[in-house]
Short mmCIF file of C-alpha atoms in Angstrom, two decimals:
data_model
loop_
_atom_site.label_atom_id
_atom_site.label_comp_id
_atom_site.label_asym_id
_atom_site.label_seq_id
_atom_site.Cartn_x
_atom_site.Cartn_y
_atom_site.Cartn_z
CA UNK S 1 118.33 90.96 96.79
CA UNK S 2 121.24 92.77 95.08
CA UNK S 3 121.66 96.50 95.52
CA UNK S 4 120.57 97.22 91.91
CA UNK S 5 117.63 94.85 91.94
CA UNK S 6 114.26 96.59 92.53
CA UNK S 7 112.56 95.84 95.80
CA UNK S 8 109.48 93.65 95.45
CA UNK S 9 106.12 95.33 95.92
CA UNK S 10 103.03 94.27 97.83
CA UNK S 11 99.68 96.00 97.38
CA UNK S 12 96.85 95.90 99.90
CA UNK S 13 93.81 96.35 97.70
CA UNK S 14 90.83 94.82 95.94
CA UNK S 15 91.42 92.40 93.04
CA UNK S 16 89.15 94.19 90.55
CA UNK S 17 90.23 97.71 91.51
CA UNK S 18 91.22 99.95 88.58
CA UNK S 19 93.81 101.63 90.81
CA UNK S 20 95.54 98.31 91.46
CA UNK S 21 95.45 97.47 87.75
CA UNK S 22 97.00 100.79 86.76
CA UNK S 23 99.76 100.51 89.35
CA UNK S 24 100.56 96.97 88.20
CA UNK S 25 100.72 98.23 84.61
CA UNK S 26 103.11 100.99 85.66
CA UNK S 27 105.36 98.44 87.36
CA UNK S 28 105.42 96.32 84.23
CA UNK S 29 106.25 99.33 82.05
CA UNK S 30 109.32 99.90 84.22
CA UNK S 31 110.34 96.24 83.91
CA UNK S 32 109.53 95.54 87.54
CA UNK S 33 107.80 92.35 88.69
CA UNK S 34 104.07 92.41 89.26
CA UNK S 35 103.25 93.28 92.86
CA UNK S 36 101.86 90.63 95.19
CA UNK S 37 98.25 91.51 95.92
CA UNK S 38 97.01 91.26 99.50
CA UNK S 39 93.24 91.14 99.19
CA UNK S 40 91.30 93.26 101.69
CA UNK S 41 88.65 90.55 101.85
CA UNK S 42 91.12 87.83 102.83
CA UNK S 43 92.50 89.93 105.69
CA UNK S 44 89.14 91.20 106.95
CA UNK S 45 87.58 87.76 106.58
CA UNK S 46 90.38 86.03 108.47
CA UNK S 47 91.51 83.67 105.73
CA UNK S 48 94.92 85.42 105.64
CA UNK S 49 96.85 87.42 108.21
CA UNK S 50 98.90 90.54 107.73
CA UNK S 51 101.84 88.94 109.52
CA UNK S 52 101.88 86.11 106.97
CA UNK S 53 101.43 88.46 104.01
CA UNK S 54 104.33 90.88 104.59
CA UNK S 55 108.04 90.22 104.21
CA UNK S 56 111.21 92.00 105.26
CA UNK S 57 112.55 94.54 102.79
CA UNK S 58 109.47 94.57 100.59
CA UNK S 59 107.57 97.71 99.71
CA UNK S 60 103.93 98.02 100.68
CA UNK S 61 101.43 100.19 98.84
CA UNK S 62 98.00 100.63 100.42
CA UNK S 63 95.17 101.22 97.98
CA UNK S 64 91.69 102.57 98.59
CA UNK S 65 89.14 100.04 99.81
CA UNK S 66 86.18 102.26 98.97
CA UNK S 67 85.55 101.15 95.39
CA UNK S 68 84.41 97.70 96.53
CA UNK S 69 80.97 97.57 98.12
CA UNK S 70 81.67 94.16 99.67
CA UNK S 71 84.92 95.44 101.24
CA UNK S 72 83.11 98.45 102.68
CA UNK S 73 80.58 96.11 104.28
CA UNK S 74 83.40 94.08 105.83
CA UNK S 75 85.03 97.25 107.16
CA UNK S 76 81.70 98.27 108.71
CA UNK S 77 81.60 94.98 110.58
CA UNK S 78 85.27 95.45 111.55
CA UNK S 79 84.41 98.79 113.11
CA UNK S 80 81.35 97.64 115.07
CA UNK S 81 83.01 97.15 118.47
CA UNK S 82 84.90 100.45 118.26
CA UNK S 83 81.77 102.31 117.23
CA UNK S 84 79.77 100.84 120.10
CA UNK S 85 82.54 101.71 122.55
CA UNK S 86 82.33 105.41 121.66
CA UNK S 87 78.54 105.46 121.93
CA UNK S 88 77.83 105.58 118.21
CA UNK S 89 74.55 104.09 116.98
CA UNK S 90 76.35 101.31 115.15
CA UNK S 91 74.94 98.85 112.66
CA UNK S 92 75.40 95.29 113.88
CA UNK S 93 76.95 92.67 111.57
CA UNK S 94 73.44 91.31 111.05
CA UNK S 95 72.09 94.75 110.09
CA UNK S 96 75.02 95.30 107.74
CA UNK S 97 74.25 91.99 106.06
CA UNK S 98 70.62 93.01 105.58
CA UNK S 99 71.45 96.52 104.40
CA UNK S 100 70.10 96.90 100.86
CA UNK S 101 70.69 100.58 100.07
CA UNK S 102 72.40 101.37 96.78
CA UNK S 103 76.14 100.73 96.87
CA UNK S 104 76.77 104.40 95.98
CA UNK S 105 74.96 105.70 99.08
CA UNK S 106 77.11 106.25 102.15
CA UNK S 107 76.09 104.11 105.12
CA UNK S 108 77.40 104.66 108.66
CA UNK S 109 80.57 106.55 107.60
CA UNK S 110 81.89 106.91 111.15
CA UNK S 111 81.65 103.18 111.72
CA UNK S 112 83.28 102.54 108.34
CA UNK S 113 86.17 104.80 109.31
CA UNK S 114 86.60 103.08 112.66
CA UNK S 115 86.84 99.72 110.90
CA UNK S 116 89.45 101.09 108.50
CA UNK S 117 91.31 102.74 111.38
CA UNK S 118 91.41 99.42 113.23
CA UNK S 119 92.84 97.70 110.17
CA UNK S 120 95.43 100.46 109.72
CA UNK S 121 96.56 100.06 113.32
CA UNK S 122 97.00 96.32 112.79
CA UNK S 123 98.82 96.99 109.53
CA UNK S 124 101.16 99.44 111.24
CA UNK S 125 102.06 96.84 113.85
CA UNK S 126 102.52 94.13 111.20
CA UNK S 127 104.85 96.34 109.14
CA UNK S 128 107.01 97.05 112.19
CA UNK S 129 107.16 93.36 113.11
CA UNK S 130 108.00 92.19 109.59
CA UNK S 131 110.43 94.99 108.64
CA UNK S 132 108.27 95.73 105.62
CA UNK S 133 108.56 99.25 104.14
CA UNK S 134 105.20 100.98 103.64
CA UNK S 135 105.26 103.89 101.20
CA UNK S 136 102.29 105.36 103.08
CA UNK S 137 102.47 105.21 106.85
CA UNK S 138 99.11 103.83 108.06
CA UNK S 139 98.82 106.56 110.70
CA UNK S 140 99.08 109.21 107.96
CA UNK S 141 96.24 107.59 106.04
CA UNK S 142 94.13 107.55 109.20
CA UNK S 143 94.81 111.27 109.69
CA UNK S 144 94.04 112.18 106.07
CA UNK S 145 90.74 110.31 106.31
CA UNK S 146 89.70 112.54 109.22
CA UNK S 147 89.10 116.01 107.76
CA UNK S 148 88.88 117.80 111.11
CA UNK S 149 92.03 116.21 112.51
CA UNK S 150 93.97 116.74 109.28
CA UNK S 151 92.97 120.38 108.88
CA UNK S 152 93.88 121.07 112.52
CA UNK S 153 97.30 119.54 111.85
CA UNK S 154 97.73 121.85 108.83
CA UNK S 155 96.66 124.91 110.82
CA UNK S 156 99.02 124.08 113.69
CA UNK S 157 101.87 123.78 111.18
CA UNK S 158 101.16 127.30 109.92
CA UNK S 159 99.67 126.12 106.61
CA UNK S 160 96.79 128.17 105.23
CA UNK S 161 93.40 126.47 105.61
CA UNK S 162 89.85 127.88 105.81
CA UNK S 163 89.27 129.12 109.36
CA UNK S 164 88.04 126.24 111.51
CA UNK S 165 85.12 127.24 113.73
CA UNK S 166 84.56 124.00 115.64
CA UNK S 167 82.95 120.60 115.65
CA UNK S 168 79.16 120.66 115.41
CA UNK S 169 76.98 118.60 117.73
CA UNK S 170 73.52 119.85 116.72
CA UNK S 171 71.57 122.35 114.64
CA UNK S 172 71.31 124.72 117.61
CA UNK S 173 75.08 124.53 118.05
CA UNK S 174 75.59 125.40 114.38
CA UNK S 175 73.20 128.35 114.60
CA UNK S 176 75.05 129.69 117.63
CA UNK S 177 78.25 129.75 115.57
CA UNK S 178 76.87 131.14 112.31
CA UNK S 179 74.49 133.87 113.41
CA UNK S 180 72.25 135.33 110.72
CA UNK S 181 74.80 136.33 108.06
CA UNK S 182 77.87 134.85 106.44
CA UNK S 183 79.16 131.96 104.32
CA UNK S 184 80.12 128.67 105.95
CA UNK S 185 81.01 125.10 105.05
CA UNK S 186 79.84 122.05 106.96
CA UNK S 187 82.13 119.06 106.42
CA UNK S 188 81.78 115.47 107.54
CA UNK S 189 84.99 114.03 108.94
CA UNK S 190 85.05 110.89 106.84
CA UNK S 191 83.16 111.81 103.67
CA UNK S 192 84.54 111.66 100.12
CA UNK S 193 83.38 112.98 96.78
CA UNK S 194 81.62 115.90 98.44
CA UNK S 195 79.41 113.64 100.57
CA UNK S 196 78.70 115.26 103.92
CA UNK S 197 79.64 118.76 102.72
CA UNK S 198 77.12 121.61 102.84
CA UNK S 199 77.75 125.17 101.68
CA UNK S 200 75.66 127.58 103.76
CA UNK S 201 74.92 131.17 102.77
CA UNK S 202 73.11 133.15 105.45
CA UNK S 203 71.74 136.58 104.62
CA UNK S 204 69.40 138.56 106.89
CA UNK S 205 68.42 135.41 108.71
CA UNK S 206 67.58 133.42 105.58
CA UNK S 207 69.65 130.52 104.35
CA UNK S 208 70.54 128.85 101.07
CA UNK S 209 72.25 125.50 101.48
CA UNK S 210 74.04 123.81 98.58
CA UNK S 211 74.20 120.08 99.23
CA UNK S 212 74.87 116.99 97.12
CA UNK S 213 71.98 114.65 96.43
CA UNK S 214 74.22 111.84 97.73
CA UNK S 215 74.43 113.61 101.11
CA UNK S 216 70.66 113.96 101.19
CA UNK S 217 70.25 110.31 100.19
CA UNK S 218 72.28 109.38 103.28
CA UNK S 219 70.79 111.88 105.76
CA UNK S 220 67.27 112.56 104.48
CA UNK S 221 66.32 110.19 101.62
CA UNK S 222 62.89 111.73 101.25
CA UNK S 223 64.53 115.01 100.16
CA UNK S 224 67.02 113.49 97.72
CA UNK S 225 66.72 113.84 93.96
CA UNK S 226 69.43 111.59 92.56
CA UNK S 227 68.80 112.85 89.03
CA UNK S 228 70.82 115.99 89.88
CA UNK S 229 74.22 116.17 91.60
CA UNK S 230 73.58 119.32 93.67
CA UNK S 231 70.39 120.48 95.38
CA UNK S 232 69.56 123.76 97.12
CA UNK S 233 67.66 123.81 100.40
CA UNK S 234 66.01 126.99 101.61
CA UNK S 235 63.75 125.49 104.25
CA UNK S 236 65.43 125.86 107.62
CA UNK S 237 63.44 123.02 109.17
CA UNK S 238 64.63 120.56 106.49
CA UNK S 239 68.19 121.77 106.82
CA UNK S 240 68.06 121.40 110.61
CA UNK S 241 66.92 117.80 110.18
CA UNK S 242 69.83 117.07 107.82
CA UNK S 243 72.36 118.56 110.27
CA UNK S 244 70.94 116.53 113.15
CA UNK S 245 71.29 113.35 111.06
CA UNK S 246 74.86 114.17 110.09
CA UNK S 247 76.08 115.26 113.53
CA UNK S 248 76.73 111.73 114.88
CA UNK S 249 79.07 111.14 111.91
CA UNK S 250 81.31 113.94 113.26
CA UNK S 251 80.94 117.19 111.34
CA UNK S 252 82.68 120.52 111.67
CA UNK S 253 82.12 124.10 110.56
CA UNK S 254 84.60 126.31 108.73
CA UNK S 255 84.51 129.54 106.78
CA UNK S 256 83.48 129.22 103.14
CA UNK S 257 86.25 130.93 101.21
CA UNK S 258 85.53 132.45 97.81
CA UNK S 259 87.31 130.72 94.93
CA UNK S 260 89.00 132.25 91.92
CA UNK S 261 87.01 131.82 88.72
CA UNK S 262 87.64 130.45 85.26
CA UNK S 263 85.18 131.70 82.64
CA UNK S 264 82.95 132.93 85.45
CA UNK S 265 82.89 129.62 87.34
CA UNK S 266 84.72 128.77 90.60
CA UNK S 267 87.67 126.42 90.41
CA UNK S 268 90.23 124.71 92.61
CA UNK S 269 93.22 122.45 92.03
CA UNK S 270 93.91 118.76 92.58
CA UNK S 271 97.65 118.25 92.90
CA UNK S 272 99.54 114.97 93.25
CA UNK S 273 102.53 115.41 95.54
CA UNK S 274 105.30 112.81 95.22
CA UNK S 275 108.40 112.74 97.44
CA UNK S 276 107.65 116.26 98.62
CA UNK S 277 107.16 117.78 95.15
CA UNK S 278 103.97 118.63 93.28
CA UNK S 279 104.18 116.59 90.08
CA UNK S 280 100.73 116.39 88.51
CA UNK S 281 97.85 118.83 88.66
CA UNK S 282 94.45 119.56 87.19
CA UNK S 283 91.93 122.33 87.72
CA UNK S 284 88.35 121.43 88.64
CA UNK S 285 85.76 123.99 87.52
CA UNK S 286 82.29 123.81 89.04
CA UNK S 287 78.83 125.24 88.48
CA UNK S 288 78.22 125.34 92.23
CA UNK S 289 80.43 125.78 95.31
CA UNK S 290 81.53 122.17 94.75
CA UNK S 291 84.01 121.38 91.99
CA UNK S 292 84.18 117.58 92.49
CA UNK S 293 84.11 115.85 89.14
CA UNK S 294 81.42 113.46 90.38
CA UNK S 295 79.27 116.49 91.24
CA UNK S 296 79.36 118.01 87.78
CA UNK S 297 82.76 119.68 87.89
CA UNK S 298 84.79 119.91 84.69
CA UNK S 299 88.47 119.11 84.38
CA UNK S 300 90.94 121.57 82.86
CA UNK S 301 94.70 121.67 82.59
CA UNK S 302 96.53 124.46 84.38
CA UNK S 303 97.53 125.86 80.96
CA UNK S 304 93.84 126.40 80.17
CA UNK S 305 93.13 128.49 83.27
CA UNK S 306 92.41 132.20 83.29
CA UNK S 307 95.16 133.15 85.75
CA UNK S 308 97.34 136.27 85.41
CA UNK S 309 100.66 134.74 86.48
CA UNK S 310 100.86 130.97 85.99
CA UNK S 311 104.51 130.75 87.04
CA UNK S 312 103.79 132.50 90.33
CA UNK S 313 100.83 130.21 90.90
CA UNK S 314 102.99 127.11 90.44
CA UNK S 315 105.63 128.57 92.75
CA UNK S 316 102.95 128.90 95.43
CA UNK S 317 101.78 125.34 94.75
CA UNK S 318 105.35 124.10 95.22
CA UNK S 319 105.71 125.99 98.50
CA UNK S 320 102.48 124.79 100.08
CA UNK S 321 102.98 121.21 98.80
CA UNK S 322 106.37 121.05 100.51
CA UNK S 323 104.88 122.30 103.77
CA UNK S 324 102.11 119.70 103.68
CA UNK S 325 104.59 116.94 102.77
CA UNK S 326 106.67 117.90 105.82
CA UNK S 327 103.62 117.05 107.96
CA UNK S 328 103.70 113.53 106.49
CA UNK S 329 107.43 112.86 105.96
CA UNK S 330 107.07 109.07 105.84
CA UNK S 331 104.38 109.03 103.16
CA UNK S 332 105.57 109.01 99.55
CA UNK S 333 102.55 110.56 97.84
CA UNK S 334 99.12 112.04 98.36
CA UNK S 335 96.53 114.21 96.65
CA UNK S 336 96.15 117.83 97.66
CA UNK S 337 93.05 119.92 97.01
CA UNK S 338 93.97 123.60 96.88
CA UNK S 339 91.68 126.62 96.82
CA UNK S 340 92.84 129.79 95.10
CA UNK S 341 91.20 132.95 96.39
CA UNK S 342 90.25 135.77 93.97
CA UNK S 343 93.36 137.61 95.22
CA UNK S 344 95.57 134.63 94.35
CA UNK S 345 96.24 133.15 97.81
CA UNK S 346 96.30 129.37 98.27
CA UNK S 347 94.53 127.42 101.01
CA UNK S 348 94.42 123.67 101.66
CA UNK S 349 90.92 122.26 101.35
CA UNK S 350 91.80 118.60 101.88
CA UNK S 351 94.65 116.10 101.88
CA UNK S 352 93.62 112.94 100.07
CA UNK S 353 95.42 109.70 100.92
CA UNK S 354 94.39 108.12 97.62
CA UNK S 355 94.29 111.22 95.45
CA UNK S 356 96.75 110.07 92.78
CA UNK S 357 94.23 108.68 90.27
CA UNK S 358 94.59 111.37 87.60
CA UNK S 359 94.05 109.87 84.18
CA UNK S 360 95.96 111.15 81.16
CA UNK S 361 98.03 113.62 83.16
CA UNK S 362 101.79 113.37 82.67
CA UNK S 363 104.77 114.94 84.41
CA UNK S 364 108.16 114.48 82.79
CA UNK S 365 106.52 111.82 80.61
CA UNK S 366 105.18 109.83 83.58
CA UNK S 367 101.69 109.37 84.97
CA UNK S 368 101.33 109.55 88.78
CA UNK S 369 101.82 105.81 89.30
CA UNK S 370 104.95 105.66 87.13
CA UNK S 371 106.33 108.75 88.85
CA UNK S 372 105.73 107.23 92.28
CA UNK S 373 107.52 104.01 91.34
CA UNK S 374 110.46 105.90 89.83
CA UNK S 375 110.80 108.10 92.92
CA UNK S 376 110.50 105.31 95.49
CA UNK S 377 114.06 104.04 95.92
CA UNK S 378 115.66 107.46 96.39
CA UNK S 379 112.84 108.43 98.73
CA UNK S 380 113.29 105.21 100.72
CA UNK S 381 117.00 105.91 101.09
CA UNK S 382 116.39 109.43 102.36
CA UNK S 383 113.40 108.72 104.63
CA UNK S 384 113.94 105.17 105.84
CA UNK S 385 117.62 104.93 106.61
CA UNK S 386 116.52 103.27 109.82
CA UNK S 387 113.14 101.84 108.82
CA UNK S 388 112.79 100.12 112.13
CA UNK S 389 111.41 103.49 113.29
CA UNK S 390 108.55 103.55 110.76
CA UNK S 391 105.96 101.94 112.99
CA UNK S 392 103.83 104.87 114.12
CA UNK S 393 100.73 104.29 116.22
CA UNK S 394 97.41 105.05 114.55
CA UNK S 395 95.49 107.38 116.82
#
């Protein structure tokens, strides 16, 4: 390959994934060859090996596996031995095969994560052996997919996050930490789209819990009303049951920080960070404590927001994005969910390994995928001068 010739790309993903299709289209728009697709199913099913699929000097992009129900089932089976080893009540391959719940309902998220973590470890080793150049280090993806671990990393780096109060093992444990007053968030380590998150408001010993119907469908199906995105629980006995069901999936408690408001509704930001810079951003405005678009949140541009000093806000976004990127120096891009307090301070809510799917959002004329491709070579030169050191163990 000549110095001016673009490096070939490989993508680990699902064939029918819209993310893969959009990245391929972005490559074609920049006159780069279509990436070679490494199908999750072929690797997990054993018909192909990672060692055979990767080549020296090629770039590897890892895409989300979550949009394919069949891939999620294969990852569950891949995580069975690890889940059993840590004492988790794992679903056997036979039980996974018989599982008939709706594809949109989370099933055994801890086991699913352990299967993905195992694959990431194998991928990390294969990249090191083949001299392939991943634009997301597998260990970083594993960290980002573990909310507790990732937020602890942010806090230890001096980055503002909601105060972490501890992992929760039971309802009684949670009650010991909350007392009878205050606002708290329960978060499941490996949830996405608001699944496994509960906003708790205690006042004079009484509680209101805001919870997604998808979370209830996973933890307490008899309480779930899938016709609405968010439900409110006031019955402490029902809430205790939900917490007990979620605890084995690894949940933690943190302070529920108030969010700034747009037209009287709370909002936060989703930012795509590329090569250490925030490039694309939207605001998500919610009718509840949750602003996720799948939970009824509305999307706005930053120019539409009711904020007193937009330039100062973006300066803060740049500063915190750089700090987070420094925690993951060998990962080209990620999504960053940022909370803005009513006083204008920023706090990291979540780092999203696959948070770059922002449709119809341009920066310098490029969508996130085009911007990532354009930034890759200079980023590779600065970060991977000795790419033999990129193999980092997945914890």
